[in-house]
Tab-separated table of C-alpha atoms in Angstrom:
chain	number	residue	atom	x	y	z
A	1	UNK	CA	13.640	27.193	37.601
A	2	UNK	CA	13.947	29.669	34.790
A	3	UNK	CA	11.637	29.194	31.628
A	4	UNK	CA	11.637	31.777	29.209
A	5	UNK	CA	11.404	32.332	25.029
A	6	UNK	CA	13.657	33.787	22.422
A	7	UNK	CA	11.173	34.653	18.927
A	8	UNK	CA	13.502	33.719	15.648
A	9	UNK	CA	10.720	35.063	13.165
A	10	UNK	CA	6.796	35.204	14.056
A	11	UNK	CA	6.519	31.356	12.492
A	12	UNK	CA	9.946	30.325	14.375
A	13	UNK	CA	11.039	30.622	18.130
A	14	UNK	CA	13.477	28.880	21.011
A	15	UNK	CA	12.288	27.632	24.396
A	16	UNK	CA	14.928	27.781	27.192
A	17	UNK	CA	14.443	26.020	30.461
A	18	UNK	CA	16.562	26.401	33.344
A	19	UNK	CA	16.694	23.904	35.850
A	20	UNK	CA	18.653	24.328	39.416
A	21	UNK	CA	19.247	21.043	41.671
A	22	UNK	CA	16.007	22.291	43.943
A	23	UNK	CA	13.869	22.310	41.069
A	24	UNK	CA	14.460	17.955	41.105
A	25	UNK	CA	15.690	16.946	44.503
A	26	UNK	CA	12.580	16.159	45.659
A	27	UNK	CA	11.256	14.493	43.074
A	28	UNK	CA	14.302	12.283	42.776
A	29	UNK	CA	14.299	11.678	46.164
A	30	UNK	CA	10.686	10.638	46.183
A	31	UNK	CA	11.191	8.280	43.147
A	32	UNK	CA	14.391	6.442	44.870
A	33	UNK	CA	11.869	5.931	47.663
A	34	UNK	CA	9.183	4.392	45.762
A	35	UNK	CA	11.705	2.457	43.946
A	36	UNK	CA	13.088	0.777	47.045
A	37	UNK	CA	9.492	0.111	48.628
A	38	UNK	CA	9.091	-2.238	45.113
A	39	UNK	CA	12.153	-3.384	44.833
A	40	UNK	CA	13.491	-7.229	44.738
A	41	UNK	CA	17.118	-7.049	45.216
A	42	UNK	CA	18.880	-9.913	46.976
A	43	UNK	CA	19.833	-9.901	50.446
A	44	UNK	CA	17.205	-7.725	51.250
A	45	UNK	CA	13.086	-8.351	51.891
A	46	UNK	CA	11.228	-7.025	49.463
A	47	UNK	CA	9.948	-3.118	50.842
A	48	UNK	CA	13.170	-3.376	53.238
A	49	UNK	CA	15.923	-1.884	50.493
A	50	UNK	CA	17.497	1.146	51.637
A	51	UNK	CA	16.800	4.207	49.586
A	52	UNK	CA	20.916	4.691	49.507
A	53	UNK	CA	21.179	1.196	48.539
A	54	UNK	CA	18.530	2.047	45.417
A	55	UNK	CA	20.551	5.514	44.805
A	56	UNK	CA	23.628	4.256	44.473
A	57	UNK	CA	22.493	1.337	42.376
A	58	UNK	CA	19.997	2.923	39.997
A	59	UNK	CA	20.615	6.740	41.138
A	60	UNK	CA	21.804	7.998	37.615
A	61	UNK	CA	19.271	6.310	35.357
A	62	UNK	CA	16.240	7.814	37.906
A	63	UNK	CA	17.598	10.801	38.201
A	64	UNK	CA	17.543	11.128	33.859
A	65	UNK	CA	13.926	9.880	34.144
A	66	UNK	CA	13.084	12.665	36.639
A	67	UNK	CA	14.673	15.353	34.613
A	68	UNK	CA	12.953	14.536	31.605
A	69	UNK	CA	9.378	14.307	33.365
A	70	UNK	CA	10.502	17.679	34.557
A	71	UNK	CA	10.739	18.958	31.424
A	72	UNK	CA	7.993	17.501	30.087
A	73	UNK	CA	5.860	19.113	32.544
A	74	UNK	CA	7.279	22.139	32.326
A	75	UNK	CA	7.270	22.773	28.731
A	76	UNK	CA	3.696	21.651	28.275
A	77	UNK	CA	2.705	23.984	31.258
A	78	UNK	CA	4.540	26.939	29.648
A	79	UNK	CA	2.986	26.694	26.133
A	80	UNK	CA	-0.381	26.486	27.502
A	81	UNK	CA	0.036	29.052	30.392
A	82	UNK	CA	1.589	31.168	27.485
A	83	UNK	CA	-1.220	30.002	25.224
A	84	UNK	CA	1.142	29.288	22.134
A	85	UNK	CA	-0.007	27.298	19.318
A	86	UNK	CA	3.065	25.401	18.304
A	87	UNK	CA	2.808	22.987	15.030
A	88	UNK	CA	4.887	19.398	15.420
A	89	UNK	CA	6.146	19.284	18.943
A	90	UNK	CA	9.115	20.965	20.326
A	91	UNK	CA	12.803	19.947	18.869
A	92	UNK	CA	15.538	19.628	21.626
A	93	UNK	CA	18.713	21.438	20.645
A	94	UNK	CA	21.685	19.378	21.072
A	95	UNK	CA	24.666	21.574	22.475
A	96	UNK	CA	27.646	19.073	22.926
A	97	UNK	CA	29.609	21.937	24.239
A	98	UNK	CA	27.403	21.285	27.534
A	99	UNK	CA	28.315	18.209	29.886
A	100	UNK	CA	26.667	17.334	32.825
A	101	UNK	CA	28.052	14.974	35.860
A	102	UNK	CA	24.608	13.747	36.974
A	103	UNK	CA	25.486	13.838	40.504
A	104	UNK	CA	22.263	15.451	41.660
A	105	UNK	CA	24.034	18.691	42.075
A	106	UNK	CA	23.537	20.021	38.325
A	107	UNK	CA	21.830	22.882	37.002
A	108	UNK	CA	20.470	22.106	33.999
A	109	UNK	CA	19.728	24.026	30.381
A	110	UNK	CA	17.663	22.880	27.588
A	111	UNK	CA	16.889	24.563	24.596
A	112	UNK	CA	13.553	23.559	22.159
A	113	UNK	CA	12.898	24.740	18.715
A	114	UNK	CA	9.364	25.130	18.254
A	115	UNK	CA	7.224	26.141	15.499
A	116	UNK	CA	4.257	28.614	15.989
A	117	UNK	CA	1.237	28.574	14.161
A	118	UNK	CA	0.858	31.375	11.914
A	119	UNK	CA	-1.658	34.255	12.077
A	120	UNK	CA	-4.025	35.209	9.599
A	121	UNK	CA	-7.549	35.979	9.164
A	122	UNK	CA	-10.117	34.599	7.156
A	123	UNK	CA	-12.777	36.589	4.577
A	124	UNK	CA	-15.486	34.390	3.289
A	125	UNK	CA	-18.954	36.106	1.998
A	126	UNK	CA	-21.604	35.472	-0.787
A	127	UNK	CA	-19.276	36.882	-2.640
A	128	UNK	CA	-17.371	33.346	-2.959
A	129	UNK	CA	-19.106	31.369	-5.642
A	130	UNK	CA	-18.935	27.835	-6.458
A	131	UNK	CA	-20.917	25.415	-8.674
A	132	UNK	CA	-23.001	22.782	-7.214
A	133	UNK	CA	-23.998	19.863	-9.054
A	134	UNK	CA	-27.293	18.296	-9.009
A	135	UNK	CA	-26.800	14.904	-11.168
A	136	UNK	CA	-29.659	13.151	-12.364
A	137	UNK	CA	-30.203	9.914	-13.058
A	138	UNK	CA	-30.613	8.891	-16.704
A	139	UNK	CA	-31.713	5.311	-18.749
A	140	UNK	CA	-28.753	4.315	-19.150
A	141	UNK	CA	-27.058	4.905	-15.420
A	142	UNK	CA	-30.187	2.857	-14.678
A	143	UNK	CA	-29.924	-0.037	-16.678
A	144	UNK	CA	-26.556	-0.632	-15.646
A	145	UNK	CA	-27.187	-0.504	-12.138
A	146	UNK	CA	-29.874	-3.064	-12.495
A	147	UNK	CA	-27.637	-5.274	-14.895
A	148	UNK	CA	-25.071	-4.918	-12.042
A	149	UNK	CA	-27.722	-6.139	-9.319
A	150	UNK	CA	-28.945	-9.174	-11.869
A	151	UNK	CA	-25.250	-10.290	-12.772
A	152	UNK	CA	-24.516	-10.543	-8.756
A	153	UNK	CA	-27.283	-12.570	-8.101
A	154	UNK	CA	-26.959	-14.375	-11.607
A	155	UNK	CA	-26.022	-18.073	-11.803
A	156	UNK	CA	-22.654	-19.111	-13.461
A	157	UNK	CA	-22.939	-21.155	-16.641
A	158	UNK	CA	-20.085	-22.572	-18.607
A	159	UNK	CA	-21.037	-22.011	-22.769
A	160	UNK	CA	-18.752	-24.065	-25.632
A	161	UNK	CA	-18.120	-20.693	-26.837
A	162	UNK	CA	-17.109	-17.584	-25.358
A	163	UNK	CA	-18.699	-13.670	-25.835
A	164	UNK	CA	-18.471	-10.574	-24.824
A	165	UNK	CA	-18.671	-10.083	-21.089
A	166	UNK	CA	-17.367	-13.666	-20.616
A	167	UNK	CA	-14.453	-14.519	-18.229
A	168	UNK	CA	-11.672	-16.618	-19.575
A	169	UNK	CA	-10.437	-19.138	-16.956
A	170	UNK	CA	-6.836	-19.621	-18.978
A	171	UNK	CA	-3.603	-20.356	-18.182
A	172	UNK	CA	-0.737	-17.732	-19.169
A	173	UNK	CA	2.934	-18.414	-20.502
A	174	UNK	CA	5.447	-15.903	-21.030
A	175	UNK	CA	6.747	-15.930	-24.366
A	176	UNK	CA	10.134	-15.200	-26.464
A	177	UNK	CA	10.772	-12.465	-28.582
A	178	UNK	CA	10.808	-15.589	-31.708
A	179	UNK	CA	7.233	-16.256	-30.410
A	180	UNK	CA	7.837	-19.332	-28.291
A	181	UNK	CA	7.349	-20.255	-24.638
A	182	UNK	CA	9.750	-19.114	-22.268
A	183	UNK	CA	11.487	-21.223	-20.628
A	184	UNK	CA	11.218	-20.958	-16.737
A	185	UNK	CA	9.488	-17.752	-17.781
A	186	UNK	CA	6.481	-16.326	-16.105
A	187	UNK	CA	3.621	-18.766	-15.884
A	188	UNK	CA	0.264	-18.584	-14.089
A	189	UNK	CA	-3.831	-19.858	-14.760
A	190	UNK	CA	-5.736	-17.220	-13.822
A	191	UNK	CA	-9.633	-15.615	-14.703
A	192	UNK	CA	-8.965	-12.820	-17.490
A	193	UNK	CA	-12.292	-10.884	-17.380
A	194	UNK	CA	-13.060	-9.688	-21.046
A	195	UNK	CA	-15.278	-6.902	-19.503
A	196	UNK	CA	-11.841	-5.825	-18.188
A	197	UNK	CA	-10.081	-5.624	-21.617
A	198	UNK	CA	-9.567	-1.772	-22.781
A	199	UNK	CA	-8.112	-2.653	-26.193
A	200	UNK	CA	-10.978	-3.603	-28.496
A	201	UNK	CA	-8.740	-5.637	-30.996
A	202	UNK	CA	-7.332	-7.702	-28.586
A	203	UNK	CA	-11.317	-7.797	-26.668
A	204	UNK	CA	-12.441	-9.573	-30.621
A	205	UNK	CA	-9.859	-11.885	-30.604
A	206	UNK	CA	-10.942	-13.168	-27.127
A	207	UNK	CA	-14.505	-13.392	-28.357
A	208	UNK	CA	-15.454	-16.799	-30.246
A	209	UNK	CA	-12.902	-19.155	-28.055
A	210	UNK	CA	-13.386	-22.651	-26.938
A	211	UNK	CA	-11.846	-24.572	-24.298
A	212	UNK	CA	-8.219	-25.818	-25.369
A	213	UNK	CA	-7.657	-22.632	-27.904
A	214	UNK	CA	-4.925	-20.936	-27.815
A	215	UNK	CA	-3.790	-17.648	-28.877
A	216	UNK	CA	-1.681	-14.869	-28.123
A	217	UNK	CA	-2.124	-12.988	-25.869
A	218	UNK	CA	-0.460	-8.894	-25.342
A	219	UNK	CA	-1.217	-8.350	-21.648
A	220	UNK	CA	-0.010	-4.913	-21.113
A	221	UNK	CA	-1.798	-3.191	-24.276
A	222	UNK	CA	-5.110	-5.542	-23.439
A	223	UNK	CA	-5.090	-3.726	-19.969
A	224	UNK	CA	-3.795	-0.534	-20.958
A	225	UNK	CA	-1.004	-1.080	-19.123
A	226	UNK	CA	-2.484	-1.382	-15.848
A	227	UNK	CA	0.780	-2.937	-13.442
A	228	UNK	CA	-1.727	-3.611	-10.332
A	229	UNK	CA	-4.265	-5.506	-12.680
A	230	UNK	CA	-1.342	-7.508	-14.437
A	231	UNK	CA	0.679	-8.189	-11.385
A	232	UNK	CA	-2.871	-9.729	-9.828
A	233	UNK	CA	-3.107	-11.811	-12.877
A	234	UNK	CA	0.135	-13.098	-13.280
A	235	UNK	CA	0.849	-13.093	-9.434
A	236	UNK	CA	4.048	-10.661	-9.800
A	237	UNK	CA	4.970	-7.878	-8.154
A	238	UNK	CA	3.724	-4.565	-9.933
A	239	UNK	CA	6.833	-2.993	-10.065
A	240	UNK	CA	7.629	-6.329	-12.228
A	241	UNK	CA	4.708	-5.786	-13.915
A	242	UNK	CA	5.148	-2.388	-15.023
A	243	UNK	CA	8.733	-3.742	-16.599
A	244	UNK	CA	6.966	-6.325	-18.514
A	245	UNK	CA	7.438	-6.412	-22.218
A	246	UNK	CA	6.399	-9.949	-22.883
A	247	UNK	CA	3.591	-11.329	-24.797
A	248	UNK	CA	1.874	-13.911	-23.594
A	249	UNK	CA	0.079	-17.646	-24.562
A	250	UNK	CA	-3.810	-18.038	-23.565
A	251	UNK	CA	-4.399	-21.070	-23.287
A	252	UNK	CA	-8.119	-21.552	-22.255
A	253	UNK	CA	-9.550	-23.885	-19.446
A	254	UNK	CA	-12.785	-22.663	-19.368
A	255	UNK	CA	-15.298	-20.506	-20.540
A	256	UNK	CA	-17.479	-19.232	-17.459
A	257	UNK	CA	-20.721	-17.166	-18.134
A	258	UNK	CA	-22.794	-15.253	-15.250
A	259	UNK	CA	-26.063	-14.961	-16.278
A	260	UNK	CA	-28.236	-12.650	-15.100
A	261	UNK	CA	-31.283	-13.131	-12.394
A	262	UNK	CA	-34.795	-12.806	-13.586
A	263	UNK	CA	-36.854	-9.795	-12.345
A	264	UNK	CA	-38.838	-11.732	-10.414
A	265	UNK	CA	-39.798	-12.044	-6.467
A	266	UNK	CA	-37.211	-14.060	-5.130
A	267	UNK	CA	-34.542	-11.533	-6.633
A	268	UNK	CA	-36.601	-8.810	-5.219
A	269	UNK	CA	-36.475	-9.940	-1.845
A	270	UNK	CA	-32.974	-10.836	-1.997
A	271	UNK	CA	-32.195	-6.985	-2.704
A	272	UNK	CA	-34.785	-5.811	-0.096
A	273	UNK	CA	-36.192	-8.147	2.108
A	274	UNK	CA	-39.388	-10.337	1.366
A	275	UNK	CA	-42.125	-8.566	0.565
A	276	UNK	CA	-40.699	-5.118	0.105
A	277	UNK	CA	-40.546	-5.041	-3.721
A	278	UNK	CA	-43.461	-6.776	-5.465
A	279	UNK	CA	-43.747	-5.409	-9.109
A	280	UNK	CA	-40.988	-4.765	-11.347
A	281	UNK	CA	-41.867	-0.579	-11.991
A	282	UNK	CA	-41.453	-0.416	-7.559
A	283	UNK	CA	-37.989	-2.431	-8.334
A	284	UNK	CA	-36.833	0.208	-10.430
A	285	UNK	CA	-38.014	3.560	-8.461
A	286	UNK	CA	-36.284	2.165	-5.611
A	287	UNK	CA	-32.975	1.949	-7.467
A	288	UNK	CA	-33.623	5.185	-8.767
A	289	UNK	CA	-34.000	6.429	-5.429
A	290	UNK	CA	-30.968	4.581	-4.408
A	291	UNK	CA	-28.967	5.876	-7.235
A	292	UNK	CA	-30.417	9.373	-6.814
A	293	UNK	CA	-28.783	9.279	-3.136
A	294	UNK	CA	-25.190	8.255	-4.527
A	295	UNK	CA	-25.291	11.248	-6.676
A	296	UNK	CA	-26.313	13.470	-4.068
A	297	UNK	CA	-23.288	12.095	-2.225
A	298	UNK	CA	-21.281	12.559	-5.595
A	299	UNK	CA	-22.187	15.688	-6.443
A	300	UNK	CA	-21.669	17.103	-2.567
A	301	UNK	CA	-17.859	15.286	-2.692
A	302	UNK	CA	-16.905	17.011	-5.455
A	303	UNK	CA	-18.043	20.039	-3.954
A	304	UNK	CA	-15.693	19.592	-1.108
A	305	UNK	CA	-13.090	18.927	-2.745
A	306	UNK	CA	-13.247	22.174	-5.031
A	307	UNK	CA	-14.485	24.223	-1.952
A	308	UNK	CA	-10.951	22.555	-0.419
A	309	UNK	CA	-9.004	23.646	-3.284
A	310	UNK	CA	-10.662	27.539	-4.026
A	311	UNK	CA	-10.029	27.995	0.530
A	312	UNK	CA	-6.282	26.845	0.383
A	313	UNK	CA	-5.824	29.421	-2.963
A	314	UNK	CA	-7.507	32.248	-1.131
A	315	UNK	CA	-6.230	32.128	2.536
A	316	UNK	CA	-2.422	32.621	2.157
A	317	UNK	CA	0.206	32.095	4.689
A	318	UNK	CA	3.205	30.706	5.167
A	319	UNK	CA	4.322	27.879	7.615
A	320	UNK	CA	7.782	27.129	9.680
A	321	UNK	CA	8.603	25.022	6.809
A	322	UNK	CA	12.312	24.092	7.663
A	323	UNK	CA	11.229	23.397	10.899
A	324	UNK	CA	8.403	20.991	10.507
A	325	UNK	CA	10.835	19.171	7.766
A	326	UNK	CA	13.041	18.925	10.580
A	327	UNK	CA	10.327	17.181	13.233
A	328	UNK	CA	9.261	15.389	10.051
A	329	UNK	CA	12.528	13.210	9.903
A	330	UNK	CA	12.596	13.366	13.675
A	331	UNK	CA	9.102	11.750	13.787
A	332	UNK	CA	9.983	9.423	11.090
A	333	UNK	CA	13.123	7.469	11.210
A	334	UNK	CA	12.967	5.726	8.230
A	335	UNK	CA	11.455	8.790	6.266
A	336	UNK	CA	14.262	9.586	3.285
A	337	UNK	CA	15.187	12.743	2.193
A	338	UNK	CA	13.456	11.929	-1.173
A	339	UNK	CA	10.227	10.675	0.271
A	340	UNK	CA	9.957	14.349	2.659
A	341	UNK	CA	10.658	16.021	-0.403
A	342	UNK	CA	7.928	14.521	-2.585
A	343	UNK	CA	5.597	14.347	0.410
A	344	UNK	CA	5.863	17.630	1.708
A	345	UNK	CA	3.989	19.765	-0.331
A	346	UNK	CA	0.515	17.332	0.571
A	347	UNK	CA	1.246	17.134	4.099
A	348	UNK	CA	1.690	21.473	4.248
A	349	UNK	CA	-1.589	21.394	2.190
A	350	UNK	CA	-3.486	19.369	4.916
A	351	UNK	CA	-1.814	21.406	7.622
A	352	UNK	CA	-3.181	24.536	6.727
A	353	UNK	CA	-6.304	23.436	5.717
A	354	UNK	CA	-6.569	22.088	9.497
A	355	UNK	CA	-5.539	25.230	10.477
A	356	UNK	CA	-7.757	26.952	8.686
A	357	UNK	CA	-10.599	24.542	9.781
A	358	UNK	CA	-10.071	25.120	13.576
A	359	UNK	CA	-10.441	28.758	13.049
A	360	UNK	CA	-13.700	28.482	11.493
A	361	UNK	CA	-14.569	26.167	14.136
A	362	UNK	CA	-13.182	28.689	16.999
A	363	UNK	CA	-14.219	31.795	15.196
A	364	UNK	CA	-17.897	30.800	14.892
A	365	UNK	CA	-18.310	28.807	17.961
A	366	UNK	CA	-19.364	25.739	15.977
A	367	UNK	CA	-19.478	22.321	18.253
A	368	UNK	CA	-18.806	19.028	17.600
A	369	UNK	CA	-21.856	16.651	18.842
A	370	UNK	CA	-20.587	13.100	20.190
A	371	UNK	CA	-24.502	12.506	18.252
A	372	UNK	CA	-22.027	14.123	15.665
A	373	UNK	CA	-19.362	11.491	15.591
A	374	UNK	CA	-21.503	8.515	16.634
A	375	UNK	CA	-23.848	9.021	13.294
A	376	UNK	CA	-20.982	8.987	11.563
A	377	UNK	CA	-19.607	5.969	12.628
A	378	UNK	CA	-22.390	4.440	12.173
A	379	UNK	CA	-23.070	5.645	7.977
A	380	UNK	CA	-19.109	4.344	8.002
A	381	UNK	CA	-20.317	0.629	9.472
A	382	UNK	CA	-23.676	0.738	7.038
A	383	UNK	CA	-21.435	1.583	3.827
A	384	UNK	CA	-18.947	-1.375	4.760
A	385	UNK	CA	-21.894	-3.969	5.150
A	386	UNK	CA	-24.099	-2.719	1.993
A	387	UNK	CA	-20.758	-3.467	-0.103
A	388	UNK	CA	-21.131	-7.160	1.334
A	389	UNK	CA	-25.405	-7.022	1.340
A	390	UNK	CA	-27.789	-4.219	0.029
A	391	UNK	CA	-30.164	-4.938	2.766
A	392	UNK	CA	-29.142	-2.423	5.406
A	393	UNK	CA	-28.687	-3.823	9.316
A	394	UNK	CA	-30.772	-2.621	11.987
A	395	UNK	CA	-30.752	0.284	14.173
A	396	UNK	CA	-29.747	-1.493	16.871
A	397	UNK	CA	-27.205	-2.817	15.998
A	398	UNK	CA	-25.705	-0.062	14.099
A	399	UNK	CA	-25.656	1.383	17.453
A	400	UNK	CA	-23.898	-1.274	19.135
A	401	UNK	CA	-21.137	-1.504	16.041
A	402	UNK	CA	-20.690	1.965	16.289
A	403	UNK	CA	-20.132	1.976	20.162
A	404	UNK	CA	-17.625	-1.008	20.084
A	405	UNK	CA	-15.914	1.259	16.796
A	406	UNK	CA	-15.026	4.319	19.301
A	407	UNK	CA	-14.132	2.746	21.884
A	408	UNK	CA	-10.239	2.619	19.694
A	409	UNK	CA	-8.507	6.261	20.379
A	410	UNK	CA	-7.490	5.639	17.080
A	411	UNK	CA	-10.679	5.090	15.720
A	412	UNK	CA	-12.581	7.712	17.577
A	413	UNK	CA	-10.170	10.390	16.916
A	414	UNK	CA	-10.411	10.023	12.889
A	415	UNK	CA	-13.988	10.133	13.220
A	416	UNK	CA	-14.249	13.064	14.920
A	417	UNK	CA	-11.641	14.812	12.877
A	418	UNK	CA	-14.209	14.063	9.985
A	419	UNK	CA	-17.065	15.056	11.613
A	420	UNK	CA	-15.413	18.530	12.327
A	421	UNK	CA	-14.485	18.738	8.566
A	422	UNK	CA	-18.170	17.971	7.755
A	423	UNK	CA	-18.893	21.047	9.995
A	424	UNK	CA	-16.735	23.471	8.968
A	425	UNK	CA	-17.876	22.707	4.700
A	426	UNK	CA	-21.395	22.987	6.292
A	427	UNK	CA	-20.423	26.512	7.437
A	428	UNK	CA	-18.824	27.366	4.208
A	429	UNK	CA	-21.645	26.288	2.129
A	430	UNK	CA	-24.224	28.417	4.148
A	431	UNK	CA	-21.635	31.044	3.475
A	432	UNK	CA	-20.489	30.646	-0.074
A	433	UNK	CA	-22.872	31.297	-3.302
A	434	UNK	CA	-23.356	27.854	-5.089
A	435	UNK	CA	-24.890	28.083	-8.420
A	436	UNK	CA	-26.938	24.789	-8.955
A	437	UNK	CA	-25.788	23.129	-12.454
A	438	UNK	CA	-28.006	20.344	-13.500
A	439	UNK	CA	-25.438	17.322	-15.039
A	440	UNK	CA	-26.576	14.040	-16.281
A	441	UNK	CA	-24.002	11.036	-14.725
A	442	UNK	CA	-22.207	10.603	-18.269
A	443	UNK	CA	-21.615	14.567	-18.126
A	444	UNK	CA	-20.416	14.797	-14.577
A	445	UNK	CA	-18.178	11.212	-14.931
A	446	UNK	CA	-16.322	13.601	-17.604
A	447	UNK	CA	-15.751	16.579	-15.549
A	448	UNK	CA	-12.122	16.732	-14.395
A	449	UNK	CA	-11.387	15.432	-10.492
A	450	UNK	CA	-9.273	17.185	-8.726
């Protein structure tokens, strides 16, 4: 066997593997053996099949089988013997100018495309310099929270009249340009939330309704035209939505109110557990201290996302482009030329940034912890219940969630991924200059997100 490499470019290179009839004979030979030891074929006892019997029967396909675990082993052996970092996974070149007879006599040649990772080095000092946010928590971030908390543990009422921050239980009929229903038009009853309604015209004339008014009703400007809201509400799909030029008829069933809880000790415990909240001023320092812990989280995720941004602009290099397009649509059978084109540019940006990641990783001899992935798992598991209960579950079983979580490949492999990302924007923030920039909520909701 004969495996050797012919360099295109330094991002760009060809594999060729040689394979002579020695190189698989015994292989094959061993694999027609197992084959007729398992074997059911009738007129023989099962174990009792001739291995000529088995070759002559299912020689070809085996043989095809072999190769290709040949050259799987092979070409995995080479690129790490040869320690080449390769991006995708090897192409095969198809030469129809070669034909083989599969007679167990062949020699063999394959060629793989394969694109190498590209070299670079990285430069990051003090002299790097990024804001930092610290957000604090003003009156009126506050009082919404707690209106939030009240309204979720509120009781529904059902007022003769409806006002602001009502929702409309109504039914919905397309109309005709001439202002009348549509026939076999679009027609659905569904809760229109006024809280919801961006247009403040429309929002009045929504305000002051009884059951059994009607009015109409201009769904796309009263939602900004928002396709995923108005397909939900009309039960269309949203590219249907987006088309949508109709007005509509309200017609209201219902006027539902949710009015909010008392501050008092049963809603206390029901936020934190009896007895852990007595007086109103402890409510509100530990939502402050709650809130306080979301900005934190805010602030540090817009960090990382400029810190993402300001890396990617700084390191430059370029990639085997044509190559991983290539592997891309090779991956990806029903990927369309359109959808690599208009995809591309975010999946090259992630790529380097991974590659730029692992050498930060590699360069500075950071480790990942399994404590690493496992505690994040776990803040994962504790965000998904708190969206269902604010009262956090216990240790234990956070533990035992978090345990039955990895144990998917899938699962365990994301995690990890983020806990190395963590690391790495740990690294960079010890490195980098961040100039602390006090922001009130309202201020930093305004900044621009990346």
């Amino acid at each position: 066997m004969n495996i050797s490499q012919e360099k295109k470019d330094n991002l760009n290179a060809v594999i060729k593997i040689n394979i002579n009839a020695e190189d698989y004979q015994a292989r094959v030979d061993k694999a027609i053996k197992d084959q007729a030891k398992k074997a059911q074929i009738p007129g023989f006892r099962k174990g009792m099949v001739p291995p000529s019997h088995v070759k002559r029967m299912y020689g070809k396909s085996i043989l095809v089988d072999e190769i290709n675990n040949l050259l799987s082993d092979t070409l995995n052996n080479y690129l790490n013997e040869e320690k080449l970092e390769v991006l995708g996974q090897p192409l095969p070149q198809v030469d129809d100018s070669k034909t083989y007879n599969w007679d167990f006599a062949d020699n063999f040649e394959f060629n793989y495309e394969v694109g190498l990772a590209p070299e670079f080095t990285l430069d990051f000092s003090s002299k790097d310099k990024l804001s930092n946010y610290k957000i604090s928590v003003d009156d009126e971030t506050l009082a919404s929270r707690i209106s939030n908390l009240r309204r979720s543990y509120g009781k529904m009422t059902n007022p003769d009249v409806s006002a602001d921050g009502d929702v409309l239980y109504a039914e919905l009929k397309q109309l005709s340009p001439d202002g009348s229903v549509f026939e076999d038009g679009i027609s659905n009853t569904a809760s229109v939330r006024l809280d919801q309604v961006k247009d403040e015209a429309i929002k009045a004339s929504l305000i002051g309704l009884k059951k059994d008014d009607v009015v109409e009703f201009d769904i796309q400007k009263a939602f900004d035209n928002d396709a995923a809201r108005v397909a939900a509400l009309l039960k269309i799909e949203e590219a249907e939505a987006a088309d949508l030029k109709s007005k509509f008829q309200l017609t209201v069933k219902n006027v539902n109110r949710l009015e909010e809880s008392d501050l008092d000790q049963a809603f206390f415990d029901k936020i934190f557990g009896e007895g852990e909240v007595t007086t109103e001023e402890e409510f509100r320092t530990k939502i402050t201290e709650e809130l306080e812990g979301m900005m934190v989280q805010d602030a540090d995720q817009k960090l990382q996302r400029e810190m993402y941004t300001y890396v990617l602009d700084k390191v430059n290099f370029e990639l085997p482009d044509e190559f991983l397009k290539r592997w891309l649509k090779a991956t990806n059978e029903k990927l369309s030329d359109e959808e690599l084109e208009g995809g591309y540019a975010d999946f090259a940006k992630n790529l380097k940034w991974t590659l730029i990641g692992n050498k930060i990783v590699t360069d500075n001899d950071i480790k990942i912890e399994y404590t690493d992935v496992v505690n994040i798992a776990k803040a994962r598991i504790d965000q998904q219940f708190r969206m269902y209960s604010p009262q956090p579950i216990s240790e234990e079983q956070l533990d035992q969630y978090a345990v039955q979580f990895l144990q998917d490949k899938e699962n365990a492999n994301r995690i990890f991924e983020e806990a190395k990302s963590l690391k790495v924007f740990e690294h960079l923030k010890s490195v980098f200059t961040l100039d602390e920039k006090p922001i009130t909520f309202d201020e930093f909701s305004k900044l621009p997100q990346e």
